[in-house]
Short mmCIF file of C-alpha atoms in Angstrom, two decimals:
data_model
loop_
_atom_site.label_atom_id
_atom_site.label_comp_id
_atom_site.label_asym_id
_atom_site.label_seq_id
_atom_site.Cartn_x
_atom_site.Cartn_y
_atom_site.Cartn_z
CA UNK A 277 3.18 -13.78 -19.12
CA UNK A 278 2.83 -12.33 -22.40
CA UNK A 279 3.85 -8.87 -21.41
CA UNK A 280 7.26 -9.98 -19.99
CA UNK A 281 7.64 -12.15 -23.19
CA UNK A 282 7.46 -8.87 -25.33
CA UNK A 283 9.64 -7.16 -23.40
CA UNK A 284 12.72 -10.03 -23.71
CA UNK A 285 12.65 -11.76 -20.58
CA UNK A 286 13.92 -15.35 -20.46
CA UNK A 287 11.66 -18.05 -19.02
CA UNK A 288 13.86 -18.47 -16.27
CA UNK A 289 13.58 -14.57 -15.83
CA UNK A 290 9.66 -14.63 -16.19
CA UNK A 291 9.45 -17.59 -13.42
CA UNK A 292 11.18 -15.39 -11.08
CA UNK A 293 8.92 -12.73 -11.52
CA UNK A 294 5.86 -14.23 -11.97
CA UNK A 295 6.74 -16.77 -9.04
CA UNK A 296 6.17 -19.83 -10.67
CA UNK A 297 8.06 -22.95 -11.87
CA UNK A 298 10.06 -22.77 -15.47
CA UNK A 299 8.29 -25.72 -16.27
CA UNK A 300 4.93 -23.81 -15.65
CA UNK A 301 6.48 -20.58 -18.00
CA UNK A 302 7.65 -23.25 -20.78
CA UNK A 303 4.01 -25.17 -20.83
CA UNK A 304 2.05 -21.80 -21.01
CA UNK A 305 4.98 -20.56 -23.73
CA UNK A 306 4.31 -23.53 -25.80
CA UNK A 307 0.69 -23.55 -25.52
CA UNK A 308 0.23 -19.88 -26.49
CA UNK A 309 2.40 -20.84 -29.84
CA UNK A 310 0.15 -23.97 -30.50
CA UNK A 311 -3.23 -22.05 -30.26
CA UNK A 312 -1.95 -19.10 -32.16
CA UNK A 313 -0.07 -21.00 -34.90
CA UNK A 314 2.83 -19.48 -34.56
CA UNK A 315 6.92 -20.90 -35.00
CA UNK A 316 8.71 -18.75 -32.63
CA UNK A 317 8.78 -16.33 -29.10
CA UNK A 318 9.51 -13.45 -31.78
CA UNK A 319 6.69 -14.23 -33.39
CA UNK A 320 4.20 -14.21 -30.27
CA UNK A 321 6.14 -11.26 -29.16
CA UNK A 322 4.88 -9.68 -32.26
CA UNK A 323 1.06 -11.09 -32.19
CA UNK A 324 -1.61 -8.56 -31.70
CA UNK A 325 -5.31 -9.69 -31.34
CA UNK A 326 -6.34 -9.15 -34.74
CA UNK A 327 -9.86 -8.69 -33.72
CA UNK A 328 -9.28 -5.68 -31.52
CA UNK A 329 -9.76 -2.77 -34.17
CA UNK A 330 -12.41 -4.71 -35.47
CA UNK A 331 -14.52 -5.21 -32.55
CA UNK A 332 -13.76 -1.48 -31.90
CA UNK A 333 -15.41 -0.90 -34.77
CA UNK A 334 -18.37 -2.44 -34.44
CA UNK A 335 -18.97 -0.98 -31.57
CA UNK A 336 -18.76 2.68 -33.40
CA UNK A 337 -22.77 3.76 -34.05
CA UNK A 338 -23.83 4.12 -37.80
CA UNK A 339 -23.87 7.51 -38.50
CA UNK A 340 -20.66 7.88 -36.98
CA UNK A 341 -19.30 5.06 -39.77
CA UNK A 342 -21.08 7.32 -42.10
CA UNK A 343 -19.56 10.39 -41.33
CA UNK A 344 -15.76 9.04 -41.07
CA UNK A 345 -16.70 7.17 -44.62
CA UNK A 346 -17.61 10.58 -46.10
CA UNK A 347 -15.11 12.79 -44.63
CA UNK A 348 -12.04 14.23 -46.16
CA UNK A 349 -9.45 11.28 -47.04
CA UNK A 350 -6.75 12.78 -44.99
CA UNK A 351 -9.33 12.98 -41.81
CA UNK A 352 -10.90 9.53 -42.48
CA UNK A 353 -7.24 7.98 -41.93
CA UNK A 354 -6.66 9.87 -39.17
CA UNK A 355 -9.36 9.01 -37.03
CA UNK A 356 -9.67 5.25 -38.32
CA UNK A 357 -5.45 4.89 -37.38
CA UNK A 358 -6.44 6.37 -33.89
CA UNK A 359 -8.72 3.30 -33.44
CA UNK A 360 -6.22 1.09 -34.98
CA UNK A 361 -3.28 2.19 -33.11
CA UNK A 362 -4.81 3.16 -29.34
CA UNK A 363 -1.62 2.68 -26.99
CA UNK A 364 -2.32 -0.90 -24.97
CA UNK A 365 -3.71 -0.65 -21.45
CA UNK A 366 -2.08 0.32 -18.58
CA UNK A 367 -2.17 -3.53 -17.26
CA UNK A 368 0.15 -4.29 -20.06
CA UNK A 369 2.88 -1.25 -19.54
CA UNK A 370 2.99 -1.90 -15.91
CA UNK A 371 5.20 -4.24 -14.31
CA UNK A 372 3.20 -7.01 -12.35
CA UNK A 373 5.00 -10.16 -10.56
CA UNK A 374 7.77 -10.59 -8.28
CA UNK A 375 9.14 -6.99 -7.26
CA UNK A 376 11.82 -8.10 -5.05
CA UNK A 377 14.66 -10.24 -7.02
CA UNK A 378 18.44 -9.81 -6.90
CA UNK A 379 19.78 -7.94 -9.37
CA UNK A 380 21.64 -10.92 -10.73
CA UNK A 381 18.08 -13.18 -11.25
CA UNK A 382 18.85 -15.03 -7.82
CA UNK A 383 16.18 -15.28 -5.16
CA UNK A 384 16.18 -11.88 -2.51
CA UNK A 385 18.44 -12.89 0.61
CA UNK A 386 16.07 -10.81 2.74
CA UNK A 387 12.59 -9.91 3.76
CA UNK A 388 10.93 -7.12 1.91
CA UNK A 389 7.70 -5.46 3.96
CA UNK A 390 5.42 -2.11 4.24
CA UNK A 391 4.95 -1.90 0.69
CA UNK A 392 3.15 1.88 -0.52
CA UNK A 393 1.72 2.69 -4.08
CA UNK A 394 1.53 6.04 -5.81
CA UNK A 395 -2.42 6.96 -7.41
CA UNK A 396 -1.51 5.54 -10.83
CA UNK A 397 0.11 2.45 -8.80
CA UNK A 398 3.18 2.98 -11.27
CA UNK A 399 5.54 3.65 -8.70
CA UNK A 400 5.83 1.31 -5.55
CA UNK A 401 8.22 2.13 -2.51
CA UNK A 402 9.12 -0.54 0.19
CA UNK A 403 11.74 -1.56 2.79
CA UNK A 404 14.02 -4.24 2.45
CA UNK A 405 16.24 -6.60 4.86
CA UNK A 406 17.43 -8.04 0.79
CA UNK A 407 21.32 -6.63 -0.09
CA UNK A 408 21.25 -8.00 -3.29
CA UNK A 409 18.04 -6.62 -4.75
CA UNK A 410 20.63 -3.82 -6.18
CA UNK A 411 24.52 -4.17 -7.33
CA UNK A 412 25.53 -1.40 -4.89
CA UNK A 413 23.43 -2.15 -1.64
CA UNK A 414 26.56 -0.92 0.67
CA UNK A 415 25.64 -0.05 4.34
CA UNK A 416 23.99 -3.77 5.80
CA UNK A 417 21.25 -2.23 6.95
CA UNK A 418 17.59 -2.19 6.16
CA UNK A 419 17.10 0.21 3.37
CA UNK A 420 13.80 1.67 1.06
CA UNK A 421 13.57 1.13 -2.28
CA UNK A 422 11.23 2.97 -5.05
CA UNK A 423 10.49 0.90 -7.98
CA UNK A 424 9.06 2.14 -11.52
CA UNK A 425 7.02 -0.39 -12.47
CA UNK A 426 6.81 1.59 -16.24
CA UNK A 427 10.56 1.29 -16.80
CA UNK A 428 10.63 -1.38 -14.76
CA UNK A 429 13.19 0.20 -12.58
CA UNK A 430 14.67 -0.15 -8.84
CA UNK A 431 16.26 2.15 -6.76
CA UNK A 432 17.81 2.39 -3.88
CA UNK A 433 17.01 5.51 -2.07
CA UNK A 434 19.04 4.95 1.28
CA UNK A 435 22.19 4.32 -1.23
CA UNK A 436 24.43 5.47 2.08
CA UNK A 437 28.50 4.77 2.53
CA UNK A 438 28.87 2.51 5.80
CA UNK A 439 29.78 3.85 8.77
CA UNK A 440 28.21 7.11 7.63
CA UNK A 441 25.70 8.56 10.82
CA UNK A 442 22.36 7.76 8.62
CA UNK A 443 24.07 4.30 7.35
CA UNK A 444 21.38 3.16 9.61
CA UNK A 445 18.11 0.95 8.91
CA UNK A 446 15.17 2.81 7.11
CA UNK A 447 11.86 1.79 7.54
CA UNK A 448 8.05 2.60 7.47
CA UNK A 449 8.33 4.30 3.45
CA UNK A 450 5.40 6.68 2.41
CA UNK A 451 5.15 7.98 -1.53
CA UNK A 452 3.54 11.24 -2.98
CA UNK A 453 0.76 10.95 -5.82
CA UNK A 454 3.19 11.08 -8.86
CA UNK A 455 5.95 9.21 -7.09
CA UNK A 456 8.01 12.08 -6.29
CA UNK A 457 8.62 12.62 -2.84
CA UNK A 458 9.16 9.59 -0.43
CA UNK A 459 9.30 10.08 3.62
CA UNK A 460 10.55 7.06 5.45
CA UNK A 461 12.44 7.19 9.31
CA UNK A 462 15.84 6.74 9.77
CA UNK A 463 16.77 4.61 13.16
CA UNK A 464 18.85 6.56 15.51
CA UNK A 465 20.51 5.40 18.87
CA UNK A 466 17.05 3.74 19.25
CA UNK A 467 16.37 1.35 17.35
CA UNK A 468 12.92 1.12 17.06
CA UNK A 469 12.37 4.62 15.73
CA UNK A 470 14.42 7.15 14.63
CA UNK A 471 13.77 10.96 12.12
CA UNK A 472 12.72 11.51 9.49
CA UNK A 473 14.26 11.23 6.06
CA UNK A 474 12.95 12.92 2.43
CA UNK A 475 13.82 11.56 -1.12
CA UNK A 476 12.93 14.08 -3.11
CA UNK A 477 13.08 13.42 -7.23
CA UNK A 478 15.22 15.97 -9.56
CA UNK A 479 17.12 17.25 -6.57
CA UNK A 480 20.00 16.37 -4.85
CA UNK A 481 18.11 13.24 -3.57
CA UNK A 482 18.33 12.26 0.58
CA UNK A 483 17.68 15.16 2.82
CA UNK A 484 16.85 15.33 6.64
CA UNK A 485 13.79 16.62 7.31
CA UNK A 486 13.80 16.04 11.07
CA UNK A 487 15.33 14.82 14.04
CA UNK A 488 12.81 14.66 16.38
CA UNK A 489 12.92 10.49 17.31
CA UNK A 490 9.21 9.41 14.97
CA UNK A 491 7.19 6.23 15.55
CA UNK A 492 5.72 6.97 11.65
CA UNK A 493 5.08 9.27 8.97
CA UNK A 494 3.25 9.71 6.09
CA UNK A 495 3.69 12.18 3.24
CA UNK A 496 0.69 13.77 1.34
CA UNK A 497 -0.45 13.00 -2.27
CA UNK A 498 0.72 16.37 -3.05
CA UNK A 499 4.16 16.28 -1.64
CA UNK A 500 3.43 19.27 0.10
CA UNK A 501 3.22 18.19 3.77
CA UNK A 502 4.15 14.88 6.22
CA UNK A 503 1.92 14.09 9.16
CA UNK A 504 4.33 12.24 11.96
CA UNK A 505 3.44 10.70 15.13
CA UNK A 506 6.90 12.20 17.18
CA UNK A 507 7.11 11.03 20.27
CA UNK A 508 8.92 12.85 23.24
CA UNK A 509 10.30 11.19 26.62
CA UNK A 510 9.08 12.48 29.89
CA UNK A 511 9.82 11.07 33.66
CA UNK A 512 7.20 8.50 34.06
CA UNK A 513 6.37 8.00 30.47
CA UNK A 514 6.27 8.69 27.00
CA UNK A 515 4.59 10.47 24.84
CA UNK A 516 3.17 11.05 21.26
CA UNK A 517 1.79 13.81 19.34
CA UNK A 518 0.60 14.01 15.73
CA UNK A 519 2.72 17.01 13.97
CA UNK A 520 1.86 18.19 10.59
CA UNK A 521 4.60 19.93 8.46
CA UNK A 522 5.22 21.91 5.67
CA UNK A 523 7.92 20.09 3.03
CA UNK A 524 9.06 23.28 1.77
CA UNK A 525 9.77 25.62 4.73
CA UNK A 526 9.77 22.70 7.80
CA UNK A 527 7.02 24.68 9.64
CA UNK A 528 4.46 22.99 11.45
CA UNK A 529 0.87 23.44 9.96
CA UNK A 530 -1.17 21.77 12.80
CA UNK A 531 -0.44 20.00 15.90
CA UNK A 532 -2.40 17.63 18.34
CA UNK A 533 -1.60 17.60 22.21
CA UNK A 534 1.00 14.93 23.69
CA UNK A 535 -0.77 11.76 24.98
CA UNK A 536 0.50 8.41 26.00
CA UNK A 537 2.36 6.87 23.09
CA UNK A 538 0.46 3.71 23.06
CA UNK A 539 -2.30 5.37 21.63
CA UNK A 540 -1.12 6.65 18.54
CA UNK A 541 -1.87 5.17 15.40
CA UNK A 542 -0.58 5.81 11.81
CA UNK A 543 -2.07 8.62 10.13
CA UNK A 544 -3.23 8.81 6.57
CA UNK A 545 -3.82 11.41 4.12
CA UNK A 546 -7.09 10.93 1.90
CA UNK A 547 -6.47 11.38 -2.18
CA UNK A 548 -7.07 15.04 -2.61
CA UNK A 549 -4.86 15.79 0.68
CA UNK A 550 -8.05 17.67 2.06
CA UNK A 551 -8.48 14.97 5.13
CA UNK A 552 -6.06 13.42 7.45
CA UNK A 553 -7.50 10.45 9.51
CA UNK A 554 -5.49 8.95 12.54
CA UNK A 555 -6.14 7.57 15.63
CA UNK A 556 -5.35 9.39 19.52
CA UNK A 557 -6.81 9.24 22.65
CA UNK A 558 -8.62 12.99 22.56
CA UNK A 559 -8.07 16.03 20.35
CA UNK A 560 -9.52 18.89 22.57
CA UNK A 561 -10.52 20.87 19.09
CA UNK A 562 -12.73 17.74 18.36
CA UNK A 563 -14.76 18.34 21.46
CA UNK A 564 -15.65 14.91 21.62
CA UNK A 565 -16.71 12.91 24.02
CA UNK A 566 -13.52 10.52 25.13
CA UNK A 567 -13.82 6.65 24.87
CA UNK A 568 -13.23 5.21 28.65
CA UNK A 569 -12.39 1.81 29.79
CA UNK A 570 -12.81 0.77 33.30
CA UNK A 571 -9.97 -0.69 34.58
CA UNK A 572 -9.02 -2.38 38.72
CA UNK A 573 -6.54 -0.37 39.39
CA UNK A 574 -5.20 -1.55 43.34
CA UNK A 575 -8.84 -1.73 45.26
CA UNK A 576 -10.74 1.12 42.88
CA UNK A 577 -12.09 1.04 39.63
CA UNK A 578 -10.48 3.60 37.08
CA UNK A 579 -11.67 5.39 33.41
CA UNK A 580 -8.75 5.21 31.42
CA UNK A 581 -9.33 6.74 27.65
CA UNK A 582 -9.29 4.52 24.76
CA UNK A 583 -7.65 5.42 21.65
CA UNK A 584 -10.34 6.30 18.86
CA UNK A 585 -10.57 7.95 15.58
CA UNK A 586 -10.16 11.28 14.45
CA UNK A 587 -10.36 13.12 11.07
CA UNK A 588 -8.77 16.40 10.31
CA UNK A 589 -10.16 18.78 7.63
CA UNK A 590 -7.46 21.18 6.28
CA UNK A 591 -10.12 23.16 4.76
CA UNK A 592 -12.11 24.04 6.76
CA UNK A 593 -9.78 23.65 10.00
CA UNK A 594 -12.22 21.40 11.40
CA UNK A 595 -11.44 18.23 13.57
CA UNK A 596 -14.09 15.24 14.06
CA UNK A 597 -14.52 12.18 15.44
CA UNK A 598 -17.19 9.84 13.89
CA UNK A 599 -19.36 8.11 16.23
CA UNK A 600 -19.02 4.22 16.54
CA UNK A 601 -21.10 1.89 18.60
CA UNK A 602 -21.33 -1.92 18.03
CA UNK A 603 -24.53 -3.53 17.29
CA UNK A 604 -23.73 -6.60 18.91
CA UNK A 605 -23.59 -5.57 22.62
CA UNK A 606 -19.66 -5.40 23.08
CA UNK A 607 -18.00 -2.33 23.79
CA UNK A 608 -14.95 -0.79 21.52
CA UNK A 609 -11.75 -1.26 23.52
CA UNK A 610 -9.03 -0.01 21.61
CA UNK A 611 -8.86 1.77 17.84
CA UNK A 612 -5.58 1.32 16.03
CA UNK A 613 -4.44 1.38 12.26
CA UNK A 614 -6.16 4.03 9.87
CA UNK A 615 -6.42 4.41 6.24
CA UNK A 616 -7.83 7.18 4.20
CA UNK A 617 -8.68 7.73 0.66
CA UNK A 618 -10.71 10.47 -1.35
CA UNK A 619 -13.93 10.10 0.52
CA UNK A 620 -13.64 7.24 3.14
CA UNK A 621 -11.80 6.12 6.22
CA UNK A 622 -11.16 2.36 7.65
CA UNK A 623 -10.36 2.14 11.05
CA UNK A 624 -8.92 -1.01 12.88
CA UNK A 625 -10.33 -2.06 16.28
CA UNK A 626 -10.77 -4.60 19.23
CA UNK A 627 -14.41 -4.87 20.77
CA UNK A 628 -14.38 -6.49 24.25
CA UNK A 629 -16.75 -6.89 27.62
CA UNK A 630 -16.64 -5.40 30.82
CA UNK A 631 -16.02 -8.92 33.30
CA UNK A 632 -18.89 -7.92 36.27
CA UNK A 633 -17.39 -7.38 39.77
CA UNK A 634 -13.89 -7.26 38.49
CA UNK A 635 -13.48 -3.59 36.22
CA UNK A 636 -11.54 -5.21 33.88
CA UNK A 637 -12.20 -5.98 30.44
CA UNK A 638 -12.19 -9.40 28.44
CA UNK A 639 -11.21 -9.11 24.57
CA UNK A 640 -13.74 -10.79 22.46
CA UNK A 641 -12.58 -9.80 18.77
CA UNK A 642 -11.20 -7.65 16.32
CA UNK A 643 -12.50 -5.69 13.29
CA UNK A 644 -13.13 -2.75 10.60
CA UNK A 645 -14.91 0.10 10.38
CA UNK A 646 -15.61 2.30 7.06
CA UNK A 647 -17.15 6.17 7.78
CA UNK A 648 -17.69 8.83 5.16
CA UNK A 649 -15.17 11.66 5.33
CA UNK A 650 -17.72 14.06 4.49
CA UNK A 651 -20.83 12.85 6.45
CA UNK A 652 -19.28 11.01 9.59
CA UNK A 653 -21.72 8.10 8.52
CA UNK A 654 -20.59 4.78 9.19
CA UNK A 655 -20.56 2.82 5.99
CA UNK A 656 -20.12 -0.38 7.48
CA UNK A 657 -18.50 -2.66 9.63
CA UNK A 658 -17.27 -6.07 10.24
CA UNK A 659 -16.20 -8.14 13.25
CA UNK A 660 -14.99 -11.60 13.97
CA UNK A 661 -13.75 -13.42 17.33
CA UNK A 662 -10.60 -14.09 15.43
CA UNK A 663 -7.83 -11.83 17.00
CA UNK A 664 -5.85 -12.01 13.95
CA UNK A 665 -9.10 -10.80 11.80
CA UNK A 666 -6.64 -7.59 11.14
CA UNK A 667 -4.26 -6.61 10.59
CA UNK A 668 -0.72 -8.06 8.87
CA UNK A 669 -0.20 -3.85 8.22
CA UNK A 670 -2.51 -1.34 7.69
CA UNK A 671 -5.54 -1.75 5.91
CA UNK A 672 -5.33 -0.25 2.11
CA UNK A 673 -8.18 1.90 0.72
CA UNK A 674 -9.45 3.48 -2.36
CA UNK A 675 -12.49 4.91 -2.91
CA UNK A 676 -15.05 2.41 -1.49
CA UNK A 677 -12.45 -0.63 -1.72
CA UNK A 678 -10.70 -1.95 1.15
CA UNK A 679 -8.23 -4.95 1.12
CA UNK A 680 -6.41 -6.22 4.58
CA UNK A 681 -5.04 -9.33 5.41
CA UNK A 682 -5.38 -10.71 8.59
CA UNK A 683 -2.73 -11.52 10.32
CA UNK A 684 -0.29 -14.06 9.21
CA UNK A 685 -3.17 -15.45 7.34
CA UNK A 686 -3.03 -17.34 3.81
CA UNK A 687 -5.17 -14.77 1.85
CA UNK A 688 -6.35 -11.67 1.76
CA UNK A 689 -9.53 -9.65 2.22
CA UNK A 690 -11.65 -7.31 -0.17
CA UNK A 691 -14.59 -5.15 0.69
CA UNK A 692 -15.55 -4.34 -2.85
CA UNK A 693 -18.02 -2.67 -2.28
CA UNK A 694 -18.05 -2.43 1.31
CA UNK A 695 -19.16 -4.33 3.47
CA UNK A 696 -19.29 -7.69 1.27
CA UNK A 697 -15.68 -9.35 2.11
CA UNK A 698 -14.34 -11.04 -1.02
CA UNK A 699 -11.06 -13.18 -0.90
CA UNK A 700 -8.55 -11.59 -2.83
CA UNK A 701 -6.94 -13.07 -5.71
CA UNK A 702 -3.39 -13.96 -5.28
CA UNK A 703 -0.76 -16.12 -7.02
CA UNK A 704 0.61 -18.88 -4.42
CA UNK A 705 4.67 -17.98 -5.04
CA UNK A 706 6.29 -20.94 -6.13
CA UNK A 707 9.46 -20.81 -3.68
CA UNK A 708 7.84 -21.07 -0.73
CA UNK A 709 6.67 -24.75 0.76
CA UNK A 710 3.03 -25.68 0.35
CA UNK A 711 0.74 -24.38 2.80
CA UNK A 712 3.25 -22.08 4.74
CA UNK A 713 2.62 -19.10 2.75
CA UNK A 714 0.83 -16.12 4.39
CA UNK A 715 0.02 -12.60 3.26
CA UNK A 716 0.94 -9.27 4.57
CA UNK A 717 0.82 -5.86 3.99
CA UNK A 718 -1.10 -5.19 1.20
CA UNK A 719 -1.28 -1.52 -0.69
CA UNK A 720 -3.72 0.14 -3.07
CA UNK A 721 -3.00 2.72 -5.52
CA UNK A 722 -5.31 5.80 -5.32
CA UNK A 723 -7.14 4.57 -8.40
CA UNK A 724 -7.75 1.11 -7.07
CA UNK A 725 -6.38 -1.17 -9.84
CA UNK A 726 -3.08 -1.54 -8.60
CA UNK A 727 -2.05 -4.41 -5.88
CA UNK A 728 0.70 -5.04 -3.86
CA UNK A 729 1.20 -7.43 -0.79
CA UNK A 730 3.36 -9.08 0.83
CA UNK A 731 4.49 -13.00 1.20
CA UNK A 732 5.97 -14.85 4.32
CA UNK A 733 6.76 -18.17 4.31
CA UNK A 734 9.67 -21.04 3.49
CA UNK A 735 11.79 -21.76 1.30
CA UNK A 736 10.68 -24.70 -0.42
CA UNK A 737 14.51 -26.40 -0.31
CA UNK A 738 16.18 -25.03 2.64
CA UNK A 739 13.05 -23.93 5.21
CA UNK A 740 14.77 -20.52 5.52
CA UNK A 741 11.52 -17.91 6.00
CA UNK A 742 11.69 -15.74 3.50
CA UNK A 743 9.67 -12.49 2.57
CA UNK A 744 8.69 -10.76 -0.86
CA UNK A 745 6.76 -8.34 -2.38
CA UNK A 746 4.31 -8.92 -5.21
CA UNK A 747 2.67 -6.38 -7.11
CA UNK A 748 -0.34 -7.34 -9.65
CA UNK A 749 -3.09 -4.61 -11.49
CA UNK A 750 -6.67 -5.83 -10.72
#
């Protein structure tokens, strides 16, 4: 609260953000000026802990006091303003609260989902059913934002004149590293997936990158290459394979054979773009043995392959698939969702029992599953008999921490570390009727301190369900 103070926000404007009532900002306002002594916001705008430099000081070992005591004037005030002066914390230059507000202070008239951080978790790219979250929003359609949460900035990267042929709805927004290259899809005549569109920073802006109809796609931290599950229509059915592409030149970089399009899952590039986890029913490379379910099909039972996971080295060239058998008895009967960071993947999946005399199979539960990228090893997993244990979205992952939210559920999930589930922390927003709030969607950034997620639920005066994004640094 003090952060948006210093940087001139109204309490009506820090309610909005922070998803609270004024009444709750004007309390906290008043408070802070009580305990502090002070007359004025310009004068808690001002405050600085006075013991900060102080306590930084003391924790400076004795001969190192000595030595800047002794030293050359000019160097002694130097180093002692460097301790005096040190820049505040990231936590206080980035934005945290509400995201998704209308330009104008008023509440979003839209939904705002699939929320994606950059490493630093400064820049944050979504998709939005809102039109007023900008003053220009001009083709109706579902569009993908990128906010700087530094100069506490949005923009509208799908900014598109209507009746234009990619005036259409965007969805499904990935982000490079440093927040300068977003991949998102376009809907085309279908419209539940469409190509693929880049927003590339210090060029022209929107460019197609391809038209080949995508279910998703995911660019790397690097910028340098987007993985796509493309999908291609054949007599009887259709079909999905997981294409790999260079940004620059549009060539393809590596490839996995069609399959039923069912089975794909989203792919995800790990921090240092070296792996590339994702989910298919076989990768003959992998040389794996394939995941079967028996299913009664007419009078004869039938081995269909189950979707499972897969991890792609880019080098090395290599393609694995880590080994995953339940404890508990059941058998794995579908993977889905993957995430990936710098040395771990999290796999969602639904565990199940072969029903005797019949060949088919009953679903018991849902779950996670963490491996090592380097080792295969399973680093844990977790199950429940809930079918909405996961997911609301993808999972999110960084490093060893994992945060999911089940779905439609009122909280969210930590493994931190893995596999000890925490409930995450979340502020209750303050539009949105008691007990019908439920969170979504949630993203890391690569270095783990940044959180966003997203909120479903009703308005609090009209009932209207209503969605927004939060973002918070842990």
């Amino acid at each position: 609260m003090l952060a948006h103070l210093r940087r001139g926000l109204t309490n009506a404007e820090i309610a909005v953000r922070l998803g609270v009532s004024l009444d709750a900002v004007k309390y906290h306002v008043s408070n802070m000026l009580g305990k502090l002594g002070l007359q004025n916001r310009e004068q808690l705008a001002e405050w600085r802990d006075p013991t900060r430099p102080r306590r930084m000081w003391a924790g400076i070992p004795a001969v190192v006091k000595i030595g800047l005591v002794t030293a050359a004037g000019v160097a002694v005030v130097a180093v002692v303003h460097a301790f005096a002066t040190r820049t505040e914390p990231e936590s206080e230059t980035l934005f945290q609260g509400l995201v998704t507000v209308g330009f104008d202070g008023a509440p979003a008239n839209g939904p705002s989902r699939n929320a994606h951080l950059s490493t630093d978790g400064r820049y944050l790219v979504f998709e939005s059913d809102a039109s007023n979250l900008v003053k220009d929003d001009r083709n109706g359609g579902t569009d993908v934002f990128r906010f700087d949460r530094r100069e506490r900035k949005l923009q509208l990267l799908t900014d598109l004149a209507p009746g234009s042929a990619s005036a259409m709805s965007s969805s499904g927004p990935s982000v490079s590293a440093n927040g300068d290259v977003v991949a998102f899809i376009v809907a085309g005549a279908n419209p539940f997936f469409g190509g693929i569109r880049l927003w590339e920073n210090g060029t022209s802006g929107l460019r197609n990158f391809s038209d080949v109809p995508t279910l998703v796609a995911s660019v790397s931290p690097r910028g340098d290459l987007v993985a796509a599950v493309q999908l291609e229509q054949s007599a009887a059915q259709t079909l999905a394979a997981l294409e790999v592409r260079d940004v620059r030149s549009g060539d393809t970089v590596w490839r996995t054979p069609l399959e039923p399009a069912l089975d794909a899952g989203t792919p995800g590039f790990s921090s240092d773009g070296r792996w590339l986890g994702f989910v298919a029913s076989s990768v003959p490379e992998a040389r794996c043995e394939p995941l079967l379910r028996e299913v009664l099909i007419g009078e004869s039972v039938n081995a269909l392959p189950v979707a499972r996971p897969f991890v792609h080295d880019f080098l090395t060239g290599e393609t694995w698939c880590p080994s995953i058998t339940p404890t508990d008895g059941t058998v794995i009967v579908d993977f889905g969702i993957a995430a990936v960071s710098g040395d771990a993947a999290a796999f969602a999946f639904m565990s199940g029992e072969t029903v005797a005399g019949s060949g088919g199979t009953r679903i018991l539960g849902a779950g996670l599953v963490m491996v090592s990228l380097a080792t295969g090893e399973v680093l844990g997993t977790l199950a429940s008999a809930d079918l909405s244990f996961c997911c609301g979205g993808p999972p999110a992952i960084a490093g060893r921490t994992l945060v999911w939210g089940p779905y439609r559920k009122a909280w969210l999930d930590y493994f931190d570390p893995f596999p000890d589930a925490l409930p995450a922390t979340v502020v209750t927003p303050g539009r949105f009727a008691p007990g019908t709030a439920k969170y979504f969607g949630p993203a890391l950034s690569g270095d783990s301190r940044s959180l966003a997620y997203g909120v479903e639920g009703h308005d609090i005066q009209t009932g209207a369900t209503l969605g927004d994004l939060y973002v918070f640094y842990r």
